[in-house]
Every structure is written in C-alpha cells, then in structure tokens.
Tab-separated table of C-alpha atoms and ligand atoms in Angstrom:
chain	number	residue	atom	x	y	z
O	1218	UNK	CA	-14.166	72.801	9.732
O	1219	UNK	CA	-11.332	75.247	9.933
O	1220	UNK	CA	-8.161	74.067	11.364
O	1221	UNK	CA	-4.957	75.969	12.272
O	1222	UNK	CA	-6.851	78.226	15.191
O	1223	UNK	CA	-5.934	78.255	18.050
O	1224	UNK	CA	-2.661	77.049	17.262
O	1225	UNK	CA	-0.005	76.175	19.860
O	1226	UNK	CA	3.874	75.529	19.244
O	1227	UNK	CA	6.463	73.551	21.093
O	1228	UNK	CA	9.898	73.170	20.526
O	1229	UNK	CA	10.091	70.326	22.491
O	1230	UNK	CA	7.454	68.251	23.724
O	1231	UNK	CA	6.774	64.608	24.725
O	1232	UNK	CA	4.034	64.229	21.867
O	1233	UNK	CA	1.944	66.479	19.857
O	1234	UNK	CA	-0.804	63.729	20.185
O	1235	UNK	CA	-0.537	63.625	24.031
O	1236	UNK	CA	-0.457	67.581	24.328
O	1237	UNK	CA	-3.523	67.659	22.168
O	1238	UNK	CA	-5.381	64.810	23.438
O	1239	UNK	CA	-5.091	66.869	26.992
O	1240	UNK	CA	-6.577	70.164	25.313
O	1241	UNK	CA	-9.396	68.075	24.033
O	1242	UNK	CA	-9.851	66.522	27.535
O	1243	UNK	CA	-9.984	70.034	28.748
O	1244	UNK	CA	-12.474	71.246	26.467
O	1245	UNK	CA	-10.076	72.593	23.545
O	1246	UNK	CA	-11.804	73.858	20.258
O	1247	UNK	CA	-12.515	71.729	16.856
O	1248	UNK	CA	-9.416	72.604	14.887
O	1249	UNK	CA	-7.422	73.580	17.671
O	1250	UNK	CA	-3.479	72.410	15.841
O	1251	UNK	CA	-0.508	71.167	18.042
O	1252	UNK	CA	2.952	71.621	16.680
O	1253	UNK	CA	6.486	70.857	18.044
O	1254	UNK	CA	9.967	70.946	16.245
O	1255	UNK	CA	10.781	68.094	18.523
O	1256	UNK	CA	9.240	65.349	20.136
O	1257	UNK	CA	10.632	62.756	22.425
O	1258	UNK	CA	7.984	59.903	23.019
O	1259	UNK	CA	6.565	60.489	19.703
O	1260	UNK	CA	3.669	58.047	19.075
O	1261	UNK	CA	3.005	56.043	16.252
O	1262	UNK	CA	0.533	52.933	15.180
O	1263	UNK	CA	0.757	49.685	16.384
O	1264	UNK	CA	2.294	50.847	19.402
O	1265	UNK	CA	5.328	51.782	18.003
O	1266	UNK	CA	7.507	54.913	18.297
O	1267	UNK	CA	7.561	57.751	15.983
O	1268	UNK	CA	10.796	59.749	15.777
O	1269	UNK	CA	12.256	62.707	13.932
O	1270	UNK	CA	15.452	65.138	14.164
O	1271	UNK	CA	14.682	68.582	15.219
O	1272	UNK	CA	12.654	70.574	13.051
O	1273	UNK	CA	12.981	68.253	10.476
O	1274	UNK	CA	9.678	66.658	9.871
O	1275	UNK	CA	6.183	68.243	10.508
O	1276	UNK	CA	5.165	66.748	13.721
O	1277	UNK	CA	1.202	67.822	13.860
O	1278	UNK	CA	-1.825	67.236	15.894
O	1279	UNK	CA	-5.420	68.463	15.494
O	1280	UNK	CA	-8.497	68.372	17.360
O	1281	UNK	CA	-11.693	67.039	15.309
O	1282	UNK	CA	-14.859	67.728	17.326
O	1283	UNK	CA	-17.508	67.523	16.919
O	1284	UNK	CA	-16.726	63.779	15.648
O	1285	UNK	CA	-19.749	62.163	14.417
O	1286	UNK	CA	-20.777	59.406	11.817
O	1287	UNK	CA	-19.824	61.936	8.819
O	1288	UNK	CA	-16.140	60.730	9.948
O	1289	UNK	CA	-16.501	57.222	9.646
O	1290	UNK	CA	-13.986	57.218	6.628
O	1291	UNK	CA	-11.877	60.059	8.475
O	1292	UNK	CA	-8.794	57.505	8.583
O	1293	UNK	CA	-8.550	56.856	4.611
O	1294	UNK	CA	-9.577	60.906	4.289
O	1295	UNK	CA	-6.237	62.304	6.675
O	1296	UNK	CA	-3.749	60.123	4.347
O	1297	UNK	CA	-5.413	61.877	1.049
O	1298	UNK	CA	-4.704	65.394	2.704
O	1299	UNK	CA	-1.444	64.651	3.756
O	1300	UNK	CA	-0.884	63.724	0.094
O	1301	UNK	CA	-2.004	66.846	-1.390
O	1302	UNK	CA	-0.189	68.901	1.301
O	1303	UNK	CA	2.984	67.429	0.494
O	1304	UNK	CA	2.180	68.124	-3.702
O	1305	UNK	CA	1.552	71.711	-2.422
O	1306	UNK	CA	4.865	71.845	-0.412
O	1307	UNK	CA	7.035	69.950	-3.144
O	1308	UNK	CA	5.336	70.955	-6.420
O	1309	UNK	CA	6.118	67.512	-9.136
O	1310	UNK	CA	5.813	64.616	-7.004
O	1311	UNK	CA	2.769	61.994	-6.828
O	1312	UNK	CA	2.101	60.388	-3.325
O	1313	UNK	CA	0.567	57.227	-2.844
O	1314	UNK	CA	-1.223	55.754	0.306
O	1315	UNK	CA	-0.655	52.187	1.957
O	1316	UNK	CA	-3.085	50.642	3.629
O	1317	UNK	CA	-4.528	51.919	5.415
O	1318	UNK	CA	-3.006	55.409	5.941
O	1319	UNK	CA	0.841	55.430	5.359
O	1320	UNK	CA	1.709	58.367	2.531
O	1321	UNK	CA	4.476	56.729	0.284
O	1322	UNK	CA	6.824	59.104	-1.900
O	1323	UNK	CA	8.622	56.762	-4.282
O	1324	UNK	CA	7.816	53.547	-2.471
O	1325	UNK	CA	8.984	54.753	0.404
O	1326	UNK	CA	7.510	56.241	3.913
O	1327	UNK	CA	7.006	60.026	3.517
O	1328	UNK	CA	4.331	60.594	6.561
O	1329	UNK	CA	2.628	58.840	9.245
O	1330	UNK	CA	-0.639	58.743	10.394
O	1331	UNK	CA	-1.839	58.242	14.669
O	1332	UNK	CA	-5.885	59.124	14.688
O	1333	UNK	CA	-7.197	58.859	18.310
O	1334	UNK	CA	-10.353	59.004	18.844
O	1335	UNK	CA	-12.874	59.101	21.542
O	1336	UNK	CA	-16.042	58.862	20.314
O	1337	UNK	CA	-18.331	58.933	23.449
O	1338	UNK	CA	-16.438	62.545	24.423
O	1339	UNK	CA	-17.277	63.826	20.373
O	1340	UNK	CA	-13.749	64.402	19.356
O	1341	UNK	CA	-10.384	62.647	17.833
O	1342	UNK	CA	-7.047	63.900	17.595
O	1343	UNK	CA	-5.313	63.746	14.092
O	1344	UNK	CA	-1.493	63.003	14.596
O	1345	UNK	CA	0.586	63.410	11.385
O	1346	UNK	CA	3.980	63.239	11.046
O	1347	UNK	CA	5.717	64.575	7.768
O	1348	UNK	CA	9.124	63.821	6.827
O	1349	UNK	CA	10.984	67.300	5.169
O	1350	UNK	CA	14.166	68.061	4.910
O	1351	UNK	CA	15.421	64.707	6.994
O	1352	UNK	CA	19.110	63.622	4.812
O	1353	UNK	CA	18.708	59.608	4.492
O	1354	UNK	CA	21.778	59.752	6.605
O	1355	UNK	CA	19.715	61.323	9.632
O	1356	UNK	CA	16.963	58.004	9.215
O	1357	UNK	CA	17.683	55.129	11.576
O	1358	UNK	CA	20.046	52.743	9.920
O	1359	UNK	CA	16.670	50.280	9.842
O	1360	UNK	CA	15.015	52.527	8.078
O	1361	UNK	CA	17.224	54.156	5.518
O	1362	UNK	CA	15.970	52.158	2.608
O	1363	UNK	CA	12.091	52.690	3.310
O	1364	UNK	CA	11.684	56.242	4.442
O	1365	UNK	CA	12.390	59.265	2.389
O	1366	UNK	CA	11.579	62.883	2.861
O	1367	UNK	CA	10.278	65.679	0.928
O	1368	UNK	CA	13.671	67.568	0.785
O	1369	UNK	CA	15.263	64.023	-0.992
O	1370	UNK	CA	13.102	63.884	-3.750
O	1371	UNK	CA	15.285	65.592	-5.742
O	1372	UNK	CA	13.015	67.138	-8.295
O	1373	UNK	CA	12.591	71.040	-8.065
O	1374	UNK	CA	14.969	71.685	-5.123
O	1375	UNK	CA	14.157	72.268	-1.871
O	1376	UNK	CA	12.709	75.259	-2.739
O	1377	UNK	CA	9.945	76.446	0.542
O	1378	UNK	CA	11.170	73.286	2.895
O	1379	UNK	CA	13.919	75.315	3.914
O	1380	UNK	CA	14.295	78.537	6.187
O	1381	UNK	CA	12.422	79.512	9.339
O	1382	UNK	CA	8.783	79.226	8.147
O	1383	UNK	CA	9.558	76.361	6.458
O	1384	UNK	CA	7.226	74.101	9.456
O	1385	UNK	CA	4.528	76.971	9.688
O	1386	UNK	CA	4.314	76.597	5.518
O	1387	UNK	CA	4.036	73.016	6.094
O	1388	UNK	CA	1.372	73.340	9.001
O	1389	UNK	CA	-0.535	75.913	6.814
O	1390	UNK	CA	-0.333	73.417	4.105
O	1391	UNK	CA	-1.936	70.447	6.001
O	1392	UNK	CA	-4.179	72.537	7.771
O	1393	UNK	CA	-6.261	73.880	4.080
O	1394	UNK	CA	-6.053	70.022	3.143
O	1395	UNK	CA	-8.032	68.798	5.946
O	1396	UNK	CA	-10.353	71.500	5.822
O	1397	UNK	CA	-11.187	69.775	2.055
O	1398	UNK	CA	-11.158	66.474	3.223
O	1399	UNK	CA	-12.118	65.837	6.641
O	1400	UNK	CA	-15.866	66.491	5.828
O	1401	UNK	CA	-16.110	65.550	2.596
O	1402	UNK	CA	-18.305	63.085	0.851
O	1403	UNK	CA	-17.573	59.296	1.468
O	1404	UNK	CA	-17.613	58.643	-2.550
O	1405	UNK	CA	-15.119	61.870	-3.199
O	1406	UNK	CA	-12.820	60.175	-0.310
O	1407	UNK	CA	-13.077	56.809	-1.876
O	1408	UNK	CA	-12.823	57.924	-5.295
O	1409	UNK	CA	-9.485	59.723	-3.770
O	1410	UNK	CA	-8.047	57.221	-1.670
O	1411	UNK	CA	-8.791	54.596	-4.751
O	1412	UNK	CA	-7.074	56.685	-7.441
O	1413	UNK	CA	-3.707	56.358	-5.081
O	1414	UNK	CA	-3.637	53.296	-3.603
O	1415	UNK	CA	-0.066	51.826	-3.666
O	1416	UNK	CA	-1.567	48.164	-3.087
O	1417	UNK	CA	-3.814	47.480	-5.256
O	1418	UNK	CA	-2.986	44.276	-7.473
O	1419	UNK	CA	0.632	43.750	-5.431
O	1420	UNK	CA	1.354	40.359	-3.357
O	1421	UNK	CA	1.311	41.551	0.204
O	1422	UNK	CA	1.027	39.267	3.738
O	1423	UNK	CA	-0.170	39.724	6.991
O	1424	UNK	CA	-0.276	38.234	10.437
O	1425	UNK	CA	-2.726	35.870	9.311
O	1426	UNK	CA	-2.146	35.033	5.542
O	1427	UNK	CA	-1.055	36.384	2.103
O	1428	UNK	CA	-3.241	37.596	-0.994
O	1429	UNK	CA	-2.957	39.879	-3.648
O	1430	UNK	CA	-4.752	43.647	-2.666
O	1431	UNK	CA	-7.693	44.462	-4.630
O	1432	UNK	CA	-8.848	48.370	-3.140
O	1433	UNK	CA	-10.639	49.237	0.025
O	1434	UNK	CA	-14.533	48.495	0.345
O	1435	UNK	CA	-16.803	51.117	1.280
O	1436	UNK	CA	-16.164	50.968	4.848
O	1437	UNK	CA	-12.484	51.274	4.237
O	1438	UNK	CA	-11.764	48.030	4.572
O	1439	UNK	CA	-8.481	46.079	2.517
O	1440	UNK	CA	-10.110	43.605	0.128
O	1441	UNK	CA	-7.758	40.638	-0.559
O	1442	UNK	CA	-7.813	38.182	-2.964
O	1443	UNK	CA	-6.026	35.089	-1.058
O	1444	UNK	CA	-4.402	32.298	-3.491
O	1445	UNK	CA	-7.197	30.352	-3.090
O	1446	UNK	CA	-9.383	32.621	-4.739
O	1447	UNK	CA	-11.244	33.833	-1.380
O	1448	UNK	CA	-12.233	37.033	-1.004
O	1449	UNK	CA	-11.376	38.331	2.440
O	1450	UNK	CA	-11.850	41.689	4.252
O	1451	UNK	CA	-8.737	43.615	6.376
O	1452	UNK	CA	-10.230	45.842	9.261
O	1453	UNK	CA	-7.453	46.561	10.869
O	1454	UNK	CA	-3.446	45.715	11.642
O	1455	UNK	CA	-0.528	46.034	9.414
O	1456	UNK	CA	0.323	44.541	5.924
O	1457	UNK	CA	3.333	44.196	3.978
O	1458	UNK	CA	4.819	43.723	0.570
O	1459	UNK	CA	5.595	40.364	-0.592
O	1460	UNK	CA	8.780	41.578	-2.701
F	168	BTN	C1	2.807	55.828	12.080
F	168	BTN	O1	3.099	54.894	12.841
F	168	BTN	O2	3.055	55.774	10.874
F	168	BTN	C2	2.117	57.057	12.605
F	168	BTN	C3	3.103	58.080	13.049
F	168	BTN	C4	2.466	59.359	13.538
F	168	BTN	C5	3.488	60.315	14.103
F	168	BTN	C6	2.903	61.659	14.419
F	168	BTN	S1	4.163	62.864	14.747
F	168	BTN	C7	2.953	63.992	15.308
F	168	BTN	C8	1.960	63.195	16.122
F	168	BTN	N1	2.397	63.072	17.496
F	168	BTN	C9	2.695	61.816	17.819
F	168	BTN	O3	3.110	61.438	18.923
F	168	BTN	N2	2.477	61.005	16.766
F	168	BTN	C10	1.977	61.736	15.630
C-alpha cells in the first residue's frame, strides 16, 4: 500500500485521528494521510490526551483499508516504522519500542502510537505522533524527564528537522516506512519488533502484578515472567518500569 496520496494539511485541527476517521467514514482512499501543525484535542491511548507545540512534532494520521487478517500484527508493525522514520530523519540514533507501541529515544518517549480500527467497515486509522524539534523546556513539567525529541538528541545537529519542509520531510519519511511495514510478513515484523524491544529482561508492573518482560508472543502479546516463576500473557493496557 502506498501512503501519502491524497494528502490533506491542517494547521490547526481538533485531531488528525478524528479528521481522518471522518474521511474513512465517508469513503476516503487506503493511504489517504492527515497532517496538522497543531492539534487541540489531540488523542492518545488509554484515553489520555496527546499534546504538542505548533509545528513541533509530526502529528499524522493514515487511512489503512482494506484492513484484513494480514494486519493482525499492524500495532507492533506502526512502532517499527516510526522507528526507522525517525533513523531516516536523525541519521545516528537507535530507537527502541515499549510495549506495546511507544518509540523510546534514549529511554525516553520519542512518538506515540493511537491505531483505530473498525474492522466490520475494512479500514483503521494510524495516528502517530512524533516529537521533533520540541526544547525539553516546551514538555509539560510532568513530562520533562521522560519525553525527548528528535531535535534534543544532540548527535549530528538538527540538520533536516528544521525549516519549512521540515514536517512534509517527516511525513514523507513515515509515509515510505509504512509502505515496508504495514504489509509485511508476521515473522519479518516479529523478528523487527524483537530485535528492539526496550523490555525485554527489565522488572516492570502493571495494574494487576509485576514480572520481569520476556518478548512478545506471536500474537503480539507481552510475555511475563512473574516472581513466582509463572508465565503470563499481556493483551492489552499499560506497563511500567520497576526502576
Ligand atoms: C500515545 O498515547 O502514546 C499515542 C499518541 C498518539 C498521538 C497522535 S498525534 C496524531 C494523531 N492524532 C491524534 O489525535 N492522536 C494521534
């Protein structure tokens, strides 16, 4: 699938999710791509918000369809083209994923990651929201110490982040890396997700327990190794570090 066309801009919009999600509703092509510089009810998981100062972040939305049971894995394949999007953008750094779809720079939140589907309609929307040239000083005071941008890494400069087609380098970016990965073979997006998983082998907890992360099964699922030697299976909901 080719993504990037049609493509439609906003500098300010509610949601790139929501404006997509309505295209799709109205019949919007597969790879159809919904930008904004700025959002102001951006989505995230969970429930939670997702939020970004003007043009500083690639805030992105595209339309999968038709979505069938070749995407079953899609969730664990966006994060791996997010990853190799930002490598592209900020040549020298390594990303890693967190469970099940965060993209960590440094051990910190580089991009997000809001797939809604609707399977009995065919299509999903792919929400991703990239962190550029944000200053830690422009994060949230709460999140200061855990998010990070490309622009902070501080290895080759800021080189292509910056300038006016700095987001429409970044769009082009993402949208070449999910033409490689949104179709591709389960084992190639396993093999992927596997070789940068920032879990594996690290104390972590959730809601209902805590256990040390041993990789994702085939379905995608987050294996855990609890302390009393059970092996237990994560399908969904949020984990964290035990530090
Ligand atoms: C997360 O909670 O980590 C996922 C955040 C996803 C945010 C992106 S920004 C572009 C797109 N539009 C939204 O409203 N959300 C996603």
């Amino acid at each position: 699938m080719t993504f990037g066309s049609p493509r439609r801009h906003f500098r300010l919009t509610d949601s790139t999710n929501a404006r997509a999600r309505e295209l799709a509703e109205a019949g919007a092509p597969g790879g159809t791509v919904v930008t904004a510089d700025e959002q102001i009810a951006g989505r995230g998981r969970q429930g939670r918000g997702w939020t970004a100062p003007p043009g500083g972040a690639l805030l992105y939305s595209a339309i999968l369809r038709p979505l069938d049971e070749r995407h079953l894995l899609l969730p664990l394949a966006v994060p791996i083209a997010v990853c190799e999007a930002a490598e592209e953008l900020q040549p020298g750094i390594e990303c890693r994923i967190k469970w099940p779809n965060d993209v960590w720079l440094d051990s910190r939140k580089l991009a997000g990651v809001l797939i809604e589907a609707k399977p009995q309609d065919g299509w999903a929307v792919i929400g991703v929201g990239l962190n550029l040239t944000i200053e830690r000083e422009e994060f949230p005071p709460e999140l200061r110490e855990t998010a990070i941008s490309l622009a902070a890494a501080h290895l080759a400069g800021r080189g292509s982040l910056d300038g006016p087609g700095a987001l429409e380098a970044a769009s082009r970016a993402l949208d070449s890396s999910l033409e490689r990965w949104v179709d591709a073979a389960e084992k190639d997006i396993l093999a992927a997700w596997r070789q940068r998983d920032a879990l594996r082998g690290r104390e972590i907890a959730w809601e209902g327990g805590s256990g040390v992360a041993d990789g994702v099964d085939g379905r995608g699922r987050l294996v855990v190794v609890s302390s009393a030697g059970e092996r237990l299976l994560l399908g969904a909901g949020e984990v964290h570090l035990n530090l």
